[in-house]
N, CA, C and O atoms as a MOPAC input file, in Angstrom:
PM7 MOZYME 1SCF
protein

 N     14.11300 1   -42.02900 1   -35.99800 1
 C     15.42000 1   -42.38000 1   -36.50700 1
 C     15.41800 1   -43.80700 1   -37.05000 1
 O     16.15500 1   -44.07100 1   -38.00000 1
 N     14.43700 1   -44.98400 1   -36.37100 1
 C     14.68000 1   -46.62000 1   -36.45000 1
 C     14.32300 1   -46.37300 1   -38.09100 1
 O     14.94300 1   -46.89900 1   -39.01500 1
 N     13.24100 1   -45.50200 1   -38.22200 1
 C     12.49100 1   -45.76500 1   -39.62800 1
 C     13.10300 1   -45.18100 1   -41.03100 1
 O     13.18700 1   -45.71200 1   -42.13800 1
 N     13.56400 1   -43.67500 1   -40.49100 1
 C     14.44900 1   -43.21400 1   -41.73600 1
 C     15.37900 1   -43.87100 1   -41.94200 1
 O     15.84600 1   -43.64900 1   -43.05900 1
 N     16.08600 1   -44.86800 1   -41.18400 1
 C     17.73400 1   -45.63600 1   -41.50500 1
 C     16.56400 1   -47.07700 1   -41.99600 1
 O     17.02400 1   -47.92000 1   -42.76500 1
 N     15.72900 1   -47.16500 1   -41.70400 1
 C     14.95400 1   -48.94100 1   -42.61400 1
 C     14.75700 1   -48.65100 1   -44.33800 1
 O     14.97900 1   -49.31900 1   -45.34800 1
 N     14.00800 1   -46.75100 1   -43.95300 1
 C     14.06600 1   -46.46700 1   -45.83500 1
 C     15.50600 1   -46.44800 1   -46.63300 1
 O     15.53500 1   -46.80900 1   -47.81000 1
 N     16.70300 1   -46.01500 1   -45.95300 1
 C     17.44700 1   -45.55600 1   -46.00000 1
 C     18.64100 1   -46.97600 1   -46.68200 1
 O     19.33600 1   -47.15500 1   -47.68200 1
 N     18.27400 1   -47.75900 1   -45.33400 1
 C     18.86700 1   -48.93800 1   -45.82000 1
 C     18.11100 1   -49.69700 1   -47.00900 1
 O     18.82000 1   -49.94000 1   -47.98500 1
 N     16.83800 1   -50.08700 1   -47.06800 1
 C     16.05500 1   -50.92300 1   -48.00700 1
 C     16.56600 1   -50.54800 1   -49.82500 1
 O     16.59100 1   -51.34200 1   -50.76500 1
 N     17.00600 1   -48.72800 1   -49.81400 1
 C     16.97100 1   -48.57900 1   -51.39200 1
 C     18.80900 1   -48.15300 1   -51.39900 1
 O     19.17300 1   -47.21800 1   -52.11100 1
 N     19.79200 1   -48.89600 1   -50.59300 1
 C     21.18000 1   -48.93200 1   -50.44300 1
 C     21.14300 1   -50.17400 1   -51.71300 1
 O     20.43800 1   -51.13300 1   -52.02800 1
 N     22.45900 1   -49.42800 1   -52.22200 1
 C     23.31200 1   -50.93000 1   -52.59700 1
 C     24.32200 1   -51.42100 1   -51.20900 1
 O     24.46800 1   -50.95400 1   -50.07900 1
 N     25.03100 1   -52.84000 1   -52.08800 1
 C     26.11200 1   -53.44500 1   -51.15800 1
 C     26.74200 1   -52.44500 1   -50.66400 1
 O     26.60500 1   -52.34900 1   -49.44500 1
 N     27.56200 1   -51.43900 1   -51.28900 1
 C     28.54900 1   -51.03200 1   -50.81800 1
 C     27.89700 1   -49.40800 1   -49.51600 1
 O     28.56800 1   -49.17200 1   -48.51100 1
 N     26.84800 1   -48.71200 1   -49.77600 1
 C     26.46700 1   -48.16400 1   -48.88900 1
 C     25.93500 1   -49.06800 1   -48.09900 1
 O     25.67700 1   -48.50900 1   -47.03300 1
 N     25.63700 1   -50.18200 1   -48.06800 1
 C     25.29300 1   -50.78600 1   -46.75300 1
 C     26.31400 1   -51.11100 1   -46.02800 1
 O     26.07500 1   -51.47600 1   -44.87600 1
 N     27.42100 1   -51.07700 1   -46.39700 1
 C     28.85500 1   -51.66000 1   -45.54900 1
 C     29.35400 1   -50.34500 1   -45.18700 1
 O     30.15500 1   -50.14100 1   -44.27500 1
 N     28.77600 1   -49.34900 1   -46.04400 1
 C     29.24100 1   -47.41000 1   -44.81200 1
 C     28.06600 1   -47.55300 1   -43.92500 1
 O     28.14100 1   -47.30000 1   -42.72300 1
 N     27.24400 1   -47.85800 1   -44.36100 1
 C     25.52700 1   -47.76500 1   -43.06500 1
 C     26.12600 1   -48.59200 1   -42.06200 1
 O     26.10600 1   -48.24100 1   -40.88300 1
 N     26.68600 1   -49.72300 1   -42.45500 1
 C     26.80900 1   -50.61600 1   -41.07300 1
 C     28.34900 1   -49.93700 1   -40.38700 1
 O     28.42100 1   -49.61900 1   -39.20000 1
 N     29.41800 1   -49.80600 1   -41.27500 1
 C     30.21300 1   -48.57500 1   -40.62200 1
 C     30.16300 1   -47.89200 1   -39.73900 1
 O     30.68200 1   -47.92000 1   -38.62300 1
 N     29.32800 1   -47.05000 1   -40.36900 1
 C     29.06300 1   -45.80800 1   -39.34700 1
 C     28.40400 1   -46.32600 1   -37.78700 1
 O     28.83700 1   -45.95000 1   -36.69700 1
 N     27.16500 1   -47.35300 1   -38.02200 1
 C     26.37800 1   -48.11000 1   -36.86100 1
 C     27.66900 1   -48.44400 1   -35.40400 1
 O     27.65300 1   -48.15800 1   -34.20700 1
 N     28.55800 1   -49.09100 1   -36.19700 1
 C     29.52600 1   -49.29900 1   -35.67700 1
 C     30.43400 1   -48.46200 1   -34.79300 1
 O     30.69400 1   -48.72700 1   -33.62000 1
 N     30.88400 1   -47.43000 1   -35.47900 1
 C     31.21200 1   -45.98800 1   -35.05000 1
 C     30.08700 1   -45.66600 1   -33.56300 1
 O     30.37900 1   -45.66500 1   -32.36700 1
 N     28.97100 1   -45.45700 1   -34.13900 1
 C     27.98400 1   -44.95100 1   -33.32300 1
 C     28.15200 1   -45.57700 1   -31.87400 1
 O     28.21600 1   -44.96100 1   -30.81000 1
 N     28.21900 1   -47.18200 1   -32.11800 1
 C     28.00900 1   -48.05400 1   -31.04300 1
 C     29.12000 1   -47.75800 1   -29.92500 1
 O     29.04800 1   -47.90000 1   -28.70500 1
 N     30.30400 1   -47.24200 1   -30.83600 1
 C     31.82500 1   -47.30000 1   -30.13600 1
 C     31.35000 1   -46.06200 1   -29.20400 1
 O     31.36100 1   -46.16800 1   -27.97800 1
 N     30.90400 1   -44.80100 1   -29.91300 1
 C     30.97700 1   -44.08500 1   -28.91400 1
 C     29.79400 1   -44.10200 1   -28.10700 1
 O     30.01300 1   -43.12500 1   -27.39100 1
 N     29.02600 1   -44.42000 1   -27.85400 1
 C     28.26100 1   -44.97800 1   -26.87400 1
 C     28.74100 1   -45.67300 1   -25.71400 1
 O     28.36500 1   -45.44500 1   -24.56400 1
 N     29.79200 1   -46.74100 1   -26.14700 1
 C     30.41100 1   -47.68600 1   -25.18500 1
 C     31.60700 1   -46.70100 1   -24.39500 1
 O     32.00600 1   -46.83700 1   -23.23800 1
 N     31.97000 1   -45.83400 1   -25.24900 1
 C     33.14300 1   -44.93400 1   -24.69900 1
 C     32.13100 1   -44.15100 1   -23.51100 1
 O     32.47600 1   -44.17300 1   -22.33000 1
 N     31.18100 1   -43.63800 1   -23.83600 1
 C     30.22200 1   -42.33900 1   -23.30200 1
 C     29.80000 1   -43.14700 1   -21.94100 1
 O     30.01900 1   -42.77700 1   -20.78700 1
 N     29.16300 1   -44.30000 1   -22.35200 1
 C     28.91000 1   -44.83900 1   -21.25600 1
 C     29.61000 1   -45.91300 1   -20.42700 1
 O     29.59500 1   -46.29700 1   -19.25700 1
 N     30.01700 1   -46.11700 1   -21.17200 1
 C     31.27600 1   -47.52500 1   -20.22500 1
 C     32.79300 1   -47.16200 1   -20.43600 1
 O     33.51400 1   -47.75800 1   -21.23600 1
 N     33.21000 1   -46.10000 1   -19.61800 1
 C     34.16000 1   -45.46300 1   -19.44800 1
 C     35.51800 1   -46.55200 1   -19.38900 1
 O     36.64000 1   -46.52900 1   -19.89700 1
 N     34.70400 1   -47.61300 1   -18.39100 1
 C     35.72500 1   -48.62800 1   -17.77300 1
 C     36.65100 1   -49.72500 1   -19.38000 1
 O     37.76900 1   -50.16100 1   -19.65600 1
 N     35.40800 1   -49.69200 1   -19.91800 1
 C     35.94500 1   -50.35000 1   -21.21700 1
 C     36.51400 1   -49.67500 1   -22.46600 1
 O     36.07400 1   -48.97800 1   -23.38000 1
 N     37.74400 1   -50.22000 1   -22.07900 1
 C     38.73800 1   -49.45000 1   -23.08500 1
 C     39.53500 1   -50.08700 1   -23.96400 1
 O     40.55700 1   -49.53800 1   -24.37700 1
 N     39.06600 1   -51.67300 1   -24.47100 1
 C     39.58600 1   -52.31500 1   -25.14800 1
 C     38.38900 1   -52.31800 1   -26.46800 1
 O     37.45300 1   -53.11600 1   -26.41500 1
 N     38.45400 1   -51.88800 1   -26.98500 1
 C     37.67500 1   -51.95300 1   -28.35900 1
 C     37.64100 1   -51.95300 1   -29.98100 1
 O     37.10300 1   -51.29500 1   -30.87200 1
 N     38.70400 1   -53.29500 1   -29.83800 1
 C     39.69300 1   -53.74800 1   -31.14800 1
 C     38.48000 1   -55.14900 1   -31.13500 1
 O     37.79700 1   -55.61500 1   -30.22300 1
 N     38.62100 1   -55.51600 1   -32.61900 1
 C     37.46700 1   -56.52700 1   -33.30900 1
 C     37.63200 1   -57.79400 1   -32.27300 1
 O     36.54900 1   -58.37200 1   -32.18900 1
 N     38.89300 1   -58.56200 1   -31.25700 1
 C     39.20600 1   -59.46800 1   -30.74600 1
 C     38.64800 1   -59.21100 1   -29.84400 1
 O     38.49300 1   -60.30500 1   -29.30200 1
 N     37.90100 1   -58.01100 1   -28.84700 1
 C     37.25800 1   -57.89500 1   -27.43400 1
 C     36.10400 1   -58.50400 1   -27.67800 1
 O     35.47600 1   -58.25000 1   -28.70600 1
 N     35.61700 1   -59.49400 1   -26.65900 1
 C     34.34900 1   -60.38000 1   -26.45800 1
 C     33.25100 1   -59.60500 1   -26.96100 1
 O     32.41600 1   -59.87300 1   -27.82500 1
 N     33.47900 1   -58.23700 1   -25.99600 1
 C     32.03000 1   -57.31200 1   -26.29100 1
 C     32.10600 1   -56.77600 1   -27.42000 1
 O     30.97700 1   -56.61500 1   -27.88300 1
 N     33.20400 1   -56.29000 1   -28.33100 1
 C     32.53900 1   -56.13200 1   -30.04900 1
 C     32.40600 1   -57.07400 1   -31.01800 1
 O     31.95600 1   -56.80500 1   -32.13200 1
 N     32.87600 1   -58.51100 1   -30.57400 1
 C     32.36500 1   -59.14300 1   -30.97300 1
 C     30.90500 1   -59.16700 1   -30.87100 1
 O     30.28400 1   -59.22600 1   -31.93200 1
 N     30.14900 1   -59.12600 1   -29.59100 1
 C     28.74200 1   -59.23400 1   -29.64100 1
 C     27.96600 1   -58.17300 1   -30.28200 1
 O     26.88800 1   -58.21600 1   -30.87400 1
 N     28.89400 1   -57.05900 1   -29.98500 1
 C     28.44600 1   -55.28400 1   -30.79900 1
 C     27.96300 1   -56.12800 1   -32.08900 1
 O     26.76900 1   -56.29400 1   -32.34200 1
 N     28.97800 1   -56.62700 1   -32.85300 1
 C     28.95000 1   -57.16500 1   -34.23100 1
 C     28.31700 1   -58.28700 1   -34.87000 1
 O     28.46300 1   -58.58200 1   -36.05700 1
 N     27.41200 1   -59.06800 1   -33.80100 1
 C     26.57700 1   -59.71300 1   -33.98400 1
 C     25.62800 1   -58.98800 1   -33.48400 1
 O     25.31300 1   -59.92900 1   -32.75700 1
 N     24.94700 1   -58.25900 1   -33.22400 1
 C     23.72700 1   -57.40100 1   -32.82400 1
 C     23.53100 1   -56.61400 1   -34.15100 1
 O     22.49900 1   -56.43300 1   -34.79800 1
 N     24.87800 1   -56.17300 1   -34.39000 1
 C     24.80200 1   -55.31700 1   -35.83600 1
 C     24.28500 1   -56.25100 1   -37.15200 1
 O     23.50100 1   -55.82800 1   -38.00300 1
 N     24.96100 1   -57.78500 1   -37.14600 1
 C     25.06700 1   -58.71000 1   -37.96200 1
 C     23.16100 1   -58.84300 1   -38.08100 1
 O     22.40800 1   -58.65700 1   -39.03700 1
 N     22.97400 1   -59.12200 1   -37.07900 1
 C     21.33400 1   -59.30000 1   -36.58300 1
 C     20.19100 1   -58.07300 1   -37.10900 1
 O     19.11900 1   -58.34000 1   -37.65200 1
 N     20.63200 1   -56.84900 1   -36.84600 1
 C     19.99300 1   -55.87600 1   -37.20600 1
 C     20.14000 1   -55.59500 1   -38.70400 1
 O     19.36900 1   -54.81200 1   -39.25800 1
 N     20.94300 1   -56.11100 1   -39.24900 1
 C     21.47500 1   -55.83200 1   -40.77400 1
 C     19.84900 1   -57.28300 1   -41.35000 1
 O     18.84600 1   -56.83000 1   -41.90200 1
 N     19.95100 1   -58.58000 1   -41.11000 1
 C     18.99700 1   -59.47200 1   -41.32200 1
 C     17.88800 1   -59.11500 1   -41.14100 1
 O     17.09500 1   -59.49600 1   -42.00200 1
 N     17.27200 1   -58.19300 1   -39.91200 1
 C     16.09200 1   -57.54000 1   -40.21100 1
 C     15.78500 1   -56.66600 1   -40.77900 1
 O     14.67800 1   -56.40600 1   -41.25100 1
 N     16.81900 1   -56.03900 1   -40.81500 1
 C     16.48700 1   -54.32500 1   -41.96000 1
 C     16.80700 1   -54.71300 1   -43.49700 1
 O     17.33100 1   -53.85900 1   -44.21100 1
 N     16.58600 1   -55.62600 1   -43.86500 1
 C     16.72700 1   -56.82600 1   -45.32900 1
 C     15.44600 1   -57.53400 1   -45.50900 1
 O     14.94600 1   -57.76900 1   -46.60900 1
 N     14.73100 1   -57.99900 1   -43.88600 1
 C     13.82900 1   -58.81000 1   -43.89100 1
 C     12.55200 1   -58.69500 1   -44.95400 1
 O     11.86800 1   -59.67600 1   -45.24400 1
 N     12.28000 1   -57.09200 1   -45.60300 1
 C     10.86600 1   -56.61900 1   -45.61000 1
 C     11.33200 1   -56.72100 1   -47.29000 1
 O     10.51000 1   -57.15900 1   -48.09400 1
 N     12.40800 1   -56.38100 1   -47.65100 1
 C     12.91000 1   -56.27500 1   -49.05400 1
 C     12.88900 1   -58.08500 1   -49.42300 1
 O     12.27300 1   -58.64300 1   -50.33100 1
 N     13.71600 1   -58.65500 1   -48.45600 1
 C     13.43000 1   -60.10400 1   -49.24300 1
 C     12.39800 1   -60.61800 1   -49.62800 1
 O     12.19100 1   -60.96800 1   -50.79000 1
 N     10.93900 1   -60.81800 1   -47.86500 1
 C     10.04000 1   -61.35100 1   -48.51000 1
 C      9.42100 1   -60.45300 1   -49.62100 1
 O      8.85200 1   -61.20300 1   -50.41300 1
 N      9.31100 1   -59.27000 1   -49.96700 1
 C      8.57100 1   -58.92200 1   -51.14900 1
 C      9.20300 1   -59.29200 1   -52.28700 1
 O      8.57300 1   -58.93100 1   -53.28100 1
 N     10.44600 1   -60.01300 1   -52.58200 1
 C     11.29300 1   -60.28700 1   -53.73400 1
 C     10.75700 1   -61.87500 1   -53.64300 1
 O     10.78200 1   -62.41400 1   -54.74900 1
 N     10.43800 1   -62.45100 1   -52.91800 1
 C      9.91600 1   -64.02700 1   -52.58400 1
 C      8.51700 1   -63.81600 1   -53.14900 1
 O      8.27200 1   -64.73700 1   -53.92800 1
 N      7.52000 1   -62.96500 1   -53.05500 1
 C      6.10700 1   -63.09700 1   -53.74200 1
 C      5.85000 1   -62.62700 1   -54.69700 1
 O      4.72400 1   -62.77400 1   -55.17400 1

């Protein structure tokens, strides 16, 4: 799955990368629902999607990483 969403993302424009990271998002929510029952605040102001959204922010910089440096040489 890590590798089909790296091809997937690398030949995206802007705007499918902002549904790719969308959906990531989505994904993450229900995960947190599935598994952390207890947490039920999950509006952009909760601490923890904030961090959701820097993990995402983070994973978006590496799945870019392989396209930049080959645009650098």
């Amino acid at each position: 799955r890590d590798i089909r969403a790296l091809r997937i993302y690398e030949g995206a424009t802007e705007v499918q990368q902002l549904i790719i990271a969308r959906d990531l998002m989505r994904e993450a929510e229900a995960l947190i629902r599935q598994r952390c029952p207890a947490w039920t605040d999950l509006n952009p102001g909760d601490p923890g999607i904030t961090l959701v959204e820097v993990f995402a922010y983070l994973t978006d910089i590496l799945l870019g990483a392989p396209s930049d440096r080959a645009a650098r040489t």
